[in-house]
XYZ file of C-alpha atoms in Angstrom:
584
model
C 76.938 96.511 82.368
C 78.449 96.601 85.554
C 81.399 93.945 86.168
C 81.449 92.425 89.864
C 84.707 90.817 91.376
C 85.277 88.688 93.882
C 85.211 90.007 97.542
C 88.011 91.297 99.455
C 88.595 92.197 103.038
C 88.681 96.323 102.239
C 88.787 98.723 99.522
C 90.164 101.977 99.677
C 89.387 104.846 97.429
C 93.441 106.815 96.645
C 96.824 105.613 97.131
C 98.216 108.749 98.939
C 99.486 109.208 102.849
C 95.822 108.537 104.293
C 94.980 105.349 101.603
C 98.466 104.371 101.522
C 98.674 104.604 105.503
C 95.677 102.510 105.847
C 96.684 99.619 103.337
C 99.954 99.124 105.046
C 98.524 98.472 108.421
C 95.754 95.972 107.206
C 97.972 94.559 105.016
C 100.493 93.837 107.744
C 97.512 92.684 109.887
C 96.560 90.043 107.548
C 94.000 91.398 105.558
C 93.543 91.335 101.332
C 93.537 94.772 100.102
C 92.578 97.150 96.886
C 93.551 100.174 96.403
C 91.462 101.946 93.261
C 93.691 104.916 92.113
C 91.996 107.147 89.167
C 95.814 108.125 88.234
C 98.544 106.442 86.106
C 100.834 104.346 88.104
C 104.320 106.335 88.932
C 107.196 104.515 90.497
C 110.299 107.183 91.569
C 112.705 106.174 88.751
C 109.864 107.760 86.683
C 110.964 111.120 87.866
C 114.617 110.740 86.581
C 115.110 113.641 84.232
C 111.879 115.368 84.536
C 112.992 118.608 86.400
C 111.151 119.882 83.707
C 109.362 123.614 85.346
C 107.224 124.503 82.214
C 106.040 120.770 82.116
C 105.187 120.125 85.745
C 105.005 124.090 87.249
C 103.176 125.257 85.064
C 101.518 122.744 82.691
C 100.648 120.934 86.261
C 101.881 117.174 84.341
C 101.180 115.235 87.743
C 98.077 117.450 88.207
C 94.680 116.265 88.009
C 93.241 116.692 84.600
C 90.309 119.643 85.101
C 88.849 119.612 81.840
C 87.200 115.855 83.296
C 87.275 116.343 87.038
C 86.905 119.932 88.581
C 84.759 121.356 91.076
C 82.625 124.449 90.188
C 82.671 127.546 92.631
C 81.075 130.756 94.096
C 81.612 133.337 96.237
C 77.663 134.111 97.271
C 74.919 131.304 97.937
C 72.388 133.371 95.423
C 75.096 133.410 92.165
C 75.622 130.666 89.874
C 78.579 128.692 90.246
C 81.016 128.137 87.362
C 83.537 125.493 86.585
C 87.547 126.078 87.529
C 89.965 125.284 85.238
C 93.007 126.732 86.297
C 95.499 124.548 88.331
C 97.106 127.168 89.912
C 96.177 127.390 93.183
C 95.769 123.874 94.173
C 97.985 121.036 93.073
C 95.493 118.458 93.340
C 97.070 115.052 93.422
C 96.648 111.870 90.593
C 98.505 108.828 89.825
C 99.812 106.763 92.119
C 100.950 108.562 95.715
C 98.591 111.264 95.049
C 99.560 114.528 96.516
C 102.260 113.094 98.888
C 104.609 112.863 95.742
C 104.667 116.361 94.784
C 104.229 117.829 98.009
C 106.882 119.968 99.666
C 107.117 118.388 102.555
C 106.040 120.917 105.442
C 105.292 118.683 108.769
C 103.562 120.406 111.391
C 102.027 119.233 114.462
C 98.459 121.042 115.440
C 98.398 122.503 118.703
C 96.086 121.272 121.507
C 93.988 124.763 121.229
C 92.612 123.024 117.195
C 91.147 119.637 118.820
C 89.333 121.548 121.591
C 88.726 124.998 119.279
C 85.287 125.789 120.992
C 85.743 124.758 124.391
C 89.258 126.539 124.757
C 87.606 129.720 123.133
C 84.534 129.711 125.707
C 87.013 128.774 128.207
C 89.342 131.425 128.011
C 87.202 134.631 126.467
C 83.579 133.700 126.648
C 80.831 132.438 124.090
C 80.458 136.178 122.929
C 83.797 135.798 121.520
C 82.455 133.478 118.798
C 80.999 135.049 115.841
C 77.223 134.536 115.108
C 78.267 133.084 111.463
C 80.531 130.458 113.187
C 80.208 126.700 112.559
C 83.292 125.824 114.964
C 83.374 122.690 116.893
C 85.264 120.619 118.871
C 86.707 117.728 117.735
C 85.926 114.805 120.177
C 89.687 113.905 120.989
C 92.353 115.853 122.487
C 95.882 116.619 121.274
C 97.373 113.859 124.007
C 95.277 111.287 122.733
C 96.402 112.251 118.808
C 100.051 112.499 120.199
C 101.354 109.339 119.521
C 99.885 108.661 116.174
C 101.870 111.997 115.192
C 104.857 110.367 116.605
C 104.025 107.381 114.460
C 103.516 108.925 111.422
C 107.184 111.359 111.987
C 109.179 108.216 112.224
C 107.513 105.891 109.380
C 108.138 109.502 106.875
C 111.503 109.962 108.858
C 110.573 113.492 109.456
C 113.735 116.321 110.343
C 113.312 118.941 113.112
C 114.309 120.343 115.517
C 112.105 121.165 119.061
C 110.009 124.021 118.906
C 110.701 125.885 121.911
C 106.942 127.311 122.958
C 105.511 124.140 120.984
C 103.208 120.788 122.249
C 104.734 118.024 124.164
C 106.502 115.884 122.480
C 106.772 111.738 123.891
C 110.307 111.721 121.261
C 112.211 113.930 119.215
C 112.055 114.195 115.789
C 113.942 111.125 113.950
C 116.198 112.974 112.093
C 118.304 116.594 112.962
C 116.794 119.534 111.219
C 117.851 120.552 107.922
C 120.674 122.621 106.637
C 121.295 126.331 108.008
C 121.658 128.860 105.513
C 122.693 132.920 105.824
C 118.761 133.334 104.622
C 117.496 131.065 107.162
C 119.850 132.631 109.735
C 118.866 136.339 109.007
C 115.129 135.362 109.578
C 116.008 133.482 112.904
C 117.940 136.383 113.771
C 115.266 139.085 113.088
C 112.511 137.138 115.199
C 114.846 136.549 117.750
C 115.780 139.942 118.022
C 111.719 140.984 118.026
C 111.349 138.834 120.687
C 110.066 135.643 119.397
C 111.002 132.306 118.694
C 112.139 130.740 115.607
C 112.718 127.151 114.821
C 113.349 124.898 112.033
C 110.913 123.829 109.852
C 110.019 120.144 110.586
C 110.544 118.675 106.925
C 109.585 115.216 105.411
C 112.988 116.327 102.800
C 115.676 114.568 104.942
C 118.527 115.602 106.397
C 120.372 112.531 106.412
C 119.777 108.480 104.674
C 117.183 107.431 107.593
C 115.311 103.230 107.785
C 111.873 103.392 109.615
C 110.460 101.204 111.839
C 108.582 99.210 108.547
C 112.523 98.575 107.073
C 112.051 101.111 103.725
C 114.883 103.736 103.522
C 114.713 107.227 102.450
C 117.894 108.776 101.058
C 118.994 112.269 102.470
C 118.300 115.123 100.691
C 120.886 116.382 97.510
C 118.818 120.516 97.670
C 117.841 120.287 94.197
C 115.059 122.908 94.909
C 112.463 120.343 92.462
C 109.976 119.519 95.502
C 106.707 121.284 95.083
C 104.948 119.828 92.077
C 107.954 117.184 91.472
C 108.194 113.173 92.133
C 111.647 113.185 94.003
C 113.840 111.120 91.433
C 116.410 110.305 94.309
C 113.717 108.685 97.084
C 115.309 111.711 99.538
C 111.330 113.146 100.159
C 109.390 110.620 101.954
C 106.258 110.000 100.132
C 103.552 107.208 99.730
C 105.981 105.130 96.826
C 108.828 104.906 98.837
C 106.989 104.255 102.159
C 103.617 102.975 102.982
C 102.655 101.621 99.475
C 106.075 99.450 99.041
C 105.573 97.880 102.902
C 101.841 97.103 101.882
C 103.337 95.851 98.590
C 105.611 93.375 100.425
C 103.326 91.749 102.261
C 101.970 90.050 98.964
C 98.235 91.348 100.105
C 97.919 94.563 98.399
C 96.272 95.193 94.599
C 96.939 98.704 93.395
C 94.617 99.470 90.538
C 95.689 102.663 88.739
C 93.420 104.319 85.863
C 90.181 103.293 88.189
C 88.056 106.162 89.150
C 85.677 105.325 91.586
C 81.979 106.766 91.227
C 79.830 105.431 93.845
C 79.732 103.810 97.104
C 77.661 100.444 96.828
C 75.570 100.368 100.214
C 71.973 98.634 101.447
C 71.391 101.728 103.338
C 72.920 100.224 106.887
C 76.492 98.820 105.579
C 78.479 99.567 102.518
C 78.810 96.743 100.404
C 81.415 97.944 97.983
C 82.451 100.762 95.132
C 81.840 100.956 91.774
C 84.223 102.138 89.603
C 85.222 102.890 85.925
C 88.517 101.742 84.324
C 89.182 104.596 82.382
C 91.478 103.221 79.529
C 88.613 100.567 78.370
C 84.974 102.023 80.174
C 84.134 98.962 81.784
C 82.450 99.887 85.112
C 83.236 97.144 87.529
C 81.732 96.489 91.571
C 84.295 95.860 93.649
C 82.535 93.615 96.942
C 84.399 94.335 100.392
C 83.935 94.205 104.380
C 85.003 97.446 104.958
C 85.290 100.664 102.206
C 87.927 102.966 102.973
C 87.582 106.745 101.603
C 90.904 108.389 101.528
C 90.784 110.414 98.650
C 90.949 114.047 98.704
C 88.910 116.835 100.442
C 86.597 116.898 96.821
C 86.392 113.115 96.035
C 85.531 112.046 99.466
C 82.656 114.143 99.826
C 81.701 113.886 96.377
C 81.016 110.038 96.648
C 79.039 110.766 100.061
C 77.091 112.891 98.399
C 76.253 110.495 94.720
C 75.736 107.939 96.640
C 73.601 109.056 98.983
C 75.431 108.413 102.574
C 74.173 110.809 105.201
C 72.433 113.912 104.873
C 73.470 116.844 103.069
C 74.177 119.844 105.020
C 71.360 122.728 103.908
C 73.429 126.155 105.047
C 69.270 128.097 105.127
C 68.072 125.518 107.810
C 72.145 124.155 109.411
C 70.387 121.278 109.256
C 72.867 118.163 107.732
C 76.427 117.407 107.676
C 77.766 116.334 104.570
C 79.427 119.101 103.261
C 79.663 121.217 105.784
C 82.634 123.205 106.935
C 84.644 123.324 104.033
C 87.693 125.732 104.872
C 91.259 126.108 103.614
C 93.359 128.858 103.765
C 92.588 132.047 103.691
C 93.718 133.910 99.945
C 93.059 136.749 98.114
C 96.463 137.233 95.823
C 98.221 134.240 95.442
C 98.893 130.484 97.024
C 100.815 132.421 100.016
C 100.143 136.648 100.996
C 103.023 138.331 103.100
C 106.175 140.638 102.782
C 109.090 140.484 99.780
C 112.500 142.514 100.936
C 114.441 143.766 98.489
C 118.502 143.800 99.473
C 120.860 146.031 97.364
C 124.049 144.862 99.171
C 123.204 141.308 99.813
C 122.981 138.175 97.317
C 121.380 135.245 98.492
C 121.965 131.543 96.725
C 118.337 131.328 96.438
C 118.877 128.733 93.174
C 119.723 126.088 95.988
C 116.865 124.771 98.570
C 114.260 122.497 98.982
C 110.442 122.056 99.698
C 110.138 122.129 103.882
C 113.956 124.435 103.974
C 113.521 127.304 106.007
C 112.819 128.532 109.659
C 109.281 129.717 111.551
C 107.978 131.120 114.274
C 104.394 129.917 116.042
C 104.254 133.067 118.366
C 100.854 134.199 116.850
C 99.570 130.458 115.810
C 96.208 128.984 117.084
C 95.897 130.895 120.339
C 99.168 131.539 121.529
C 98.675 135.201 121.002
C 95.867 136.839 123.260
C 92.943 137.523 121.551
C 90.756 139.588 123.779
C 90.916 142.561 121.932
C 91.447 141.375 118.837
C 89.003 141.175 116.012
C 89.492 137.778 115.062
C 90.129 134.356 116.480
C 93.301 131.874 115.569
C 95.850 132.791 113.852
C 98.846 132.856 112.033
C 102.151 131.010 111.241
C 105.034 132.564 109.572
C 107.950 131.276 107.793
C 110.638 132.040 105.366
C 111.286 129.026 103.061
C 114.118 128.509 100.970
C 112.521 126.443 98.518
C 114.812 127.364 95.466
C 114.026 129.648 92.668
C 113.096 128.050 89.768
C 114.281 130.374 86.753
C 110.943 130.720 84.334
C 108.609 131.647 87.760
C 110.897 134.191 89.290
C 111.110 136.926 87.983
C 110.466 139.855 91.039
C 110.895 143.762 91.237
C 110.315 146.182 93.310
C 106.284 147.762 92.853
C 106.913 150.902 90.450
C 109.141 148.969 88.313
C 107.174 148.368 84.628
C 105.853 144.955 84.347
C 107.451 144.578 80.571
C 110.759 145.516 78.550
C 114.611 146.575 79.254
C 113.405 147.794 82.428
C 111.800 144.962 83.905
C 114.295 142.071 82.063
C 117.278 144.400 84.071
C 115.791 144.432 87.259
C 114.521 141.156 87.600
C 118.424 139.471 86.540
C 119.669 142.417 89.451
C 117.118 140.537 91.795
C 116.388 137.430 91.164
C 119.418 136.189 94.251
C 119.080 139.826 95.710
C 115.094 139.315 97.278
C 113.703 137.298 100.018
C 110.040 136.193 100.716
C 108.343 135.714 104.589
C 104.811 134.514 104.254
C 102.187 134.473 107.070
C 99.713 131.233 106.769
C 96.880 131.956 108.663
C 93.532 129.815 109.536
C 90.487 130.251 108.246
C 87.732 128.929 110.554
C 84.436 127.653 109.419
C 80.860 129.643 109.119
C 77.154 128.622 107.777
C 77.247 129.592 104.315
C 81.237 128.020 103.175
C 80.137 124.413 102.129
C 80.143 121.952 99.444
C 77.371 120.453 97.944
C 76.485 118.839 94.183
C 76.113 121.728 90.936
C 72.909 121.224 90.065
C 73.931 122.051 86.344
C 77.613 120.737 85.276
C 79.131 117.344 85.252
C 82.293 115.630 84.954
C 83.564 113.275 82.112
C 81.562 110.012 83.068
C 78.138 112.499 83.557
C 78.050 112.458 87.708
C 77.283 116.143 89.130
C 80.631 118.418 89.578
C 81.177 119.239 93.237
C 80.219 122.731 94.049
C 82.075 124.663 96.419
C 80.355 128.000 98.095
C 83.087 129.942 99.756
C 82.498 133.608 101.784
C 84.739 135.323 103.949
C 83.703 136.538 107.478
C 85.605 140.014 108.690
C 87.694 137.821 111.122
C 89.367 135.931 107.958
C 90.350 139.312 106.900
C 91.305 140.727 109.850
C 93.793 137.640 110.935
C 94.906 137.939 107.367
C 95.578 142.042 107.883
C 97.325 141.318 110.777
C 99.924 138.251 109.419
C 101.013 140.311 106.188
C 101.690 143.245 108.800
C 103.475 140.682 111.335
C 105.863 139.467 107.845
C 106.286 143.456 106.972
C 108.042 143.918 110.521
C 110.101 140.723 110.063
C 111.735 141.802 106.984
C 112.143 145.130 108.307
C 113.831 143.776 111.088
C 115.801 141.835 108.326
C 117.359 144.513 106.423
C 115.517 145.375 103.715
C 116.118 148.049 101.263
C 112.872 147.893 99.983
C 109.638 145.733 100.179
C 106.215 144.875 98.035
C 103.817 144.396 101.139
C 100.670 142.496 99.770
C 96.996 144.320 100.409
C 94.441 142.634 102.217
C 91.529 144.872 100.975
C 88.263 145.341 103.348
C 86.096 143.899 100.628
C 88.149 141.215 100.018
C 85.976 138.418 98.612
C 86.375 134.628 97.123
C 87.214 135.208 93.307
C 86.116 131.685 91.675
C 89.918 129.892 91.622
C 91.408 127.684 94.162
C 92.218 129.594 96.603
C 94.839 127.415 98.526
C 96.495 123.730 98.270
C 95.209 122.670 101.512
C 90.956 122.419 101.872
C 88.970 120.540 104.439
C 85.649 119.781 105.618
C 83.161 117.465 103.939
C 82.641 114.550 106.351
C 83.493 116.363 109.792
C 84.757 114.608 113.044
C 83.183 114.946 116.421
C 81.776 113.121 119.907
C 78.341 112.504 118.224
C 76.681 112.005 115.555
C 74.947 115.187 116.148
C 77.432 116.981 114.854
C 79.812 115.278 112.878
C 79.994 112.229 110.014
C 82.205 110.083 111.464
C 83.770 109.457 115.280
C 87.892 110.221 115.947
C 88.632 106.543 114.739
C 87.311 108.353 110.939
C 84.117 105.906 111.116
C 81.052 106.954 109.774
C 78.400 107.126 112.493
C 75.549 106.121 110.019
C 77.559 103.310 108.160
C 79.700 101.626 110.648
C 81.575 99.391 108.024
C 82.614 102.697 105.938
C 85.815 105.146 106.612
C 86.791 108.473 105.342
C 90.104 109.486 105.566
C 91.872 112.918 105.682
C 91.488 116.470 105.579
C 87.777 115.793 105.011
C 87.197 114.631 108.683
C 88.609 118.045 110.002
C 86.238 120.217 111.470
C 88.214 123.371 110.664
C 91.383 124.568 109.704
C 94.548 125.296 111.099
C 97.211 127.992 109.994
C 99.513 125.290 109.861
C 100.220 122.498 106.579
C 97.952 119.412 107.312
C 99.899 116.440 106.273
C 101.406 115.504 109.335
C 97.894 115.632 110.778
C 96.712 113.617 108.324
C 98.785 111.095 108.454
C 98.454 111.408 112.618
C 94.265 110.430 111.913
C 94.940 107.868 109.085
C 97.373 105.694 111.501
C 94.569 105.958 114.098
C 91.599 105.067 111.456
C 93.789 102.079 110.526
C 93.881 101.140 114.226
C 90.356 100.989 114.099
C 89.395 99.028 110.915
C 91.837 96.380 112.248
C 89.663 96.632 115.329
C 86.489 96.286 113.202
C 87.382 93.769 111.102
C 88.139 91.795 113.927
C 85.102 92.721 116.394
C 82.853 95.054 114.358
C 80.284 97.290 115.499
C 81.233 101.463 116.024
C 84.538 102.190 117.953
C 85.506 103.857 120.855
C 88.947 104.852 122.727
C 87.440 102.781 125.424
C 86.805 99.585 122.934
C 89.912 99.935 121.886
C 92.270 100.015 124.703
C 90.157 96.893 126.353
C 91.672 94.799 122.711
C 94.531 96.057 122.632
């Protein structure tokens, strides 16, 4: 029997950037929050001592649990989809802080050409540029108008940078200098230089230096440890949700954190969401939890999963494009592994590649979005490539030149001669969105508590390939350029095709942003056009993707989706810039 509980002013569904985001501006407004988290509760001194790589690289111990919450997956509409259990490719967040605690801390801003994708593409090379298969949009909002929610979200995580020189306008500079130099850092700046282009620092939420932000939490600076990806930091020096946005909601005495409750439906009346139901999973009582306004800020998979059970807006059908929910799911583009691109192999040269951290390293955006010229290329967007020092962990690092045998005296010699003697560049690339990659409920497999598994139908148009082709090839020259003895060159093969795995850590699409409700679930404020008292927050609301890493982006949206539930709690009704600005 379900359990209901007194009403509060708003519910949110995750306690990472987005959720945690949101509950520390209504919190500071005034407002009684909850935040339901399905994970255990983790504060940072829980981290002390747990640089632990078989436990957390590779037995994924902050992870969410897949054998009771997966997705199932296919690379063809007319093949059955099948459950994925491996973690490998996608370090989907749990416990409290979500992804934002083991995240590396890459911060990019998206360039103006992402908000205004279609428009800029007609614009500049005609609608015959677009492929037939494409599902591209613009976004309804413009990079200005996102600028200084970016700006917000840089100083509240204390972000380090340094300007990129061919990069988006920028109203203030990043609030902390750019991380440490390094001879591998400086080699790659030197290469791209030398090539023409134009390498910068990475921005990086791993600071430089002990920084306060504007809410009064500190983050410490950052020791290199090289245990960021896949790690809580233990010393507070990677902003994430604990340390940040959760502890300022905390202090204001108006924020409930519920950890262990997994959330399995959206209560609604069919005009205005009335509240979520969830499961406390260390007793099984299902309990309603009554609200004003519900606030979906879980991931890519949860958020569009609960659209979906609980029947919010209508599925997107890929045979008749008919439908939105669903629709557009992208990521990055993958065939091999996490990241594809060049590895040089130095004979002469040792590198301290032990020593780095998550967002460490340099990049160049000469061939991101559409700064290159596309007219007679074969694809559209592009690609971002960066060296990262992110330290080598000793049980996943093991590399050789291709020809040397995979086992034995052989392989255990060469990989000790270069394990500090190799170097990795990596292209990221975007992968843009078409009518048959979508996300919709597996009519055949369920998750722990019986609701449908999400199922995810991914296929690759020639363009992903061909921008994929094209960014390995763009890393080969680099580390050419760089000195390399030798290099392993990955293969982007013609047929390349989805192979049932997570194929990246970043995925979007679900509930897609837009002008109208035409094409998109909710508006730019992350309001859902058909519920105007529900929010989804996230990668979820992003029409396609980027070649860049999306939390800076995301946390851009969620300060401007906590603008508006402030504004809707205290006016109602849907939102627009122009509503806004007249109460501000």
């Amino acid at each position: 029997m379900v359990k209901k509980l007194p009403k509060v002013d708003a519910v949110i569904v995750g306690s990472g950037w987005a959720g945690g985001i949101a509950a520390a501006e209504l919190t500071k407004a005034g407002h009684n929050v909850v935040i339901l988290e399905r994970g255990r509760d983790k504060k940072h001194e829980d981290f002390v001592g747990t640089k632990d790589e078989l436990r957390y690289s590779k037995r994924y111990d902050l992870m969410q649990d897949l054998n009771k919450e997966t997705i199932t997956s296919r690379n063809s509409m007319d093949k059955e989809a099948l459950p994925v259990r491996n973690n490998a490719q996608a370090r989907l967040g749990n416990n409290t802080g979500g992804a934002g605690v083991h995240w590396n801390g890459m911060t990019f801003r998206w360039l103006p050409y992402d908000f205004e994708i279609y428009s800029k593409t007609v614009e500049r090379y005609g609608k015959e540029k677009i492929p037939k298969n494409s599902t591209m949009q613009d976004w309804g909002i413009t990079y200005d108008e996102l600028e200084p929610y970016y700006d917000t979200y840089e100083k509240t995580a204390g972000i380090s940078g340094e300007e990129n020189p061919i990069g988006p306008p920028r109203s203030d500079k990043y609030p902390t200098p750019p991380m440490k130099d390094t001879p591998n850092i400086r080699l790659f700046k030197k290469a791209t230089t030398d090539l023409g282009y134009h390498p910068y620092h990475m921005p990086s939420a791993n600071l430089s230096q002990t920084y306060t932000n504007p809410d009064g939490e500190t983050i410490n600076g950052c020791v290199y440890c090289a245990f960021c990806e896949e790690y809580g930091c233990d010393f507070g020096a990677k902003a994430d949700p604990i340390g940040t946005v959760l502890k300022t909601a905390t202090k204001t005495g108006k924020l409930e954190l519920r950890n262990e409750a997994n959330v399995t439906r959206v209560s609604h009346n069919g005009k205005r969401a009335t509240g979520l139901v969830y499961t406390d999973t260390t007793t099984g009582q299902e309990f309603e939890q009554p609200v004003d306004i519900v606030v979906l800020a879980g991931f890519v998979f949860t958020n569009t999963k609960l659209l979906l059970v609980s029947k919010i807006g209508e599925p997107y059908n890929p045979k008749t494009g008919q439908g939105i929910i669903g629709k557009n799911f992208t990521g990055h583009f993958n065939n091999l592994s996490t990241y594809i691109g060049a590895r040089g192999f130095f004979e002469d040269k040792k590198f301290n590649n032990f020593m780095g951290t998550g967002a460490l390293g340099a990049t160049i955006d000469d061939f991101s979005g559409d700064n290159e010229d596309h007219t007679d290329l074969n694809y559209l967007h592009g690609y971002e490539v960066h060296y990262g020092q992110l330290g080598t962990r000793p049980i996943a690092n093991y590399q050789v030149p291709e020809g040397t045998p995979l086992w034995g005296k052989e392989f255990k010699k060469q990989s000790l001669k270069y394990f500090n003697r190799n170097l990795f560049i990596t292209a990221q690339s975007g992968f843009l969105p078409n009518k048959t990659t979508y996300m919709d409920l597996d009519p055949k497999y369920k998750d722990a508590l019986g609701n449908p598994l999400l199922r995810v139908t991914v296929t690759y148009d020639k363009q992903d390939i061909e921008r994929a082709k094209a960014g390995v090839a763009r890393c080969a020259e680099i580390m050419k350029e760089m000195g390399a003895d030798t290099m392993n060159v990955d293969v982007v093969q013609d047929d390349t095709a989805f192979d049932h795995k997570f194929y990246t850590d970043h995925f979007f699409g679900g509930a897609i942003m837009g002008e109208s409700p035409d094409n998109s679930a909710v508006n730019t404020y992350s309001q859902m056009w058909d519920m105007e008292n529900l929010f989804v927050v996230g990668g979820s609301s992003f029409p396609h993707n980027s070649n860049y890493n999306p939390t800076g982006t995301i946390g851009a949206f969620a300060y401007r989706a906590a603008e508006g539930m402030n504004k809707y709690l205290k006016s109602g009704g849907l939102l627009t810039q122009a509503e806004l600005k007249d109460n501000a």
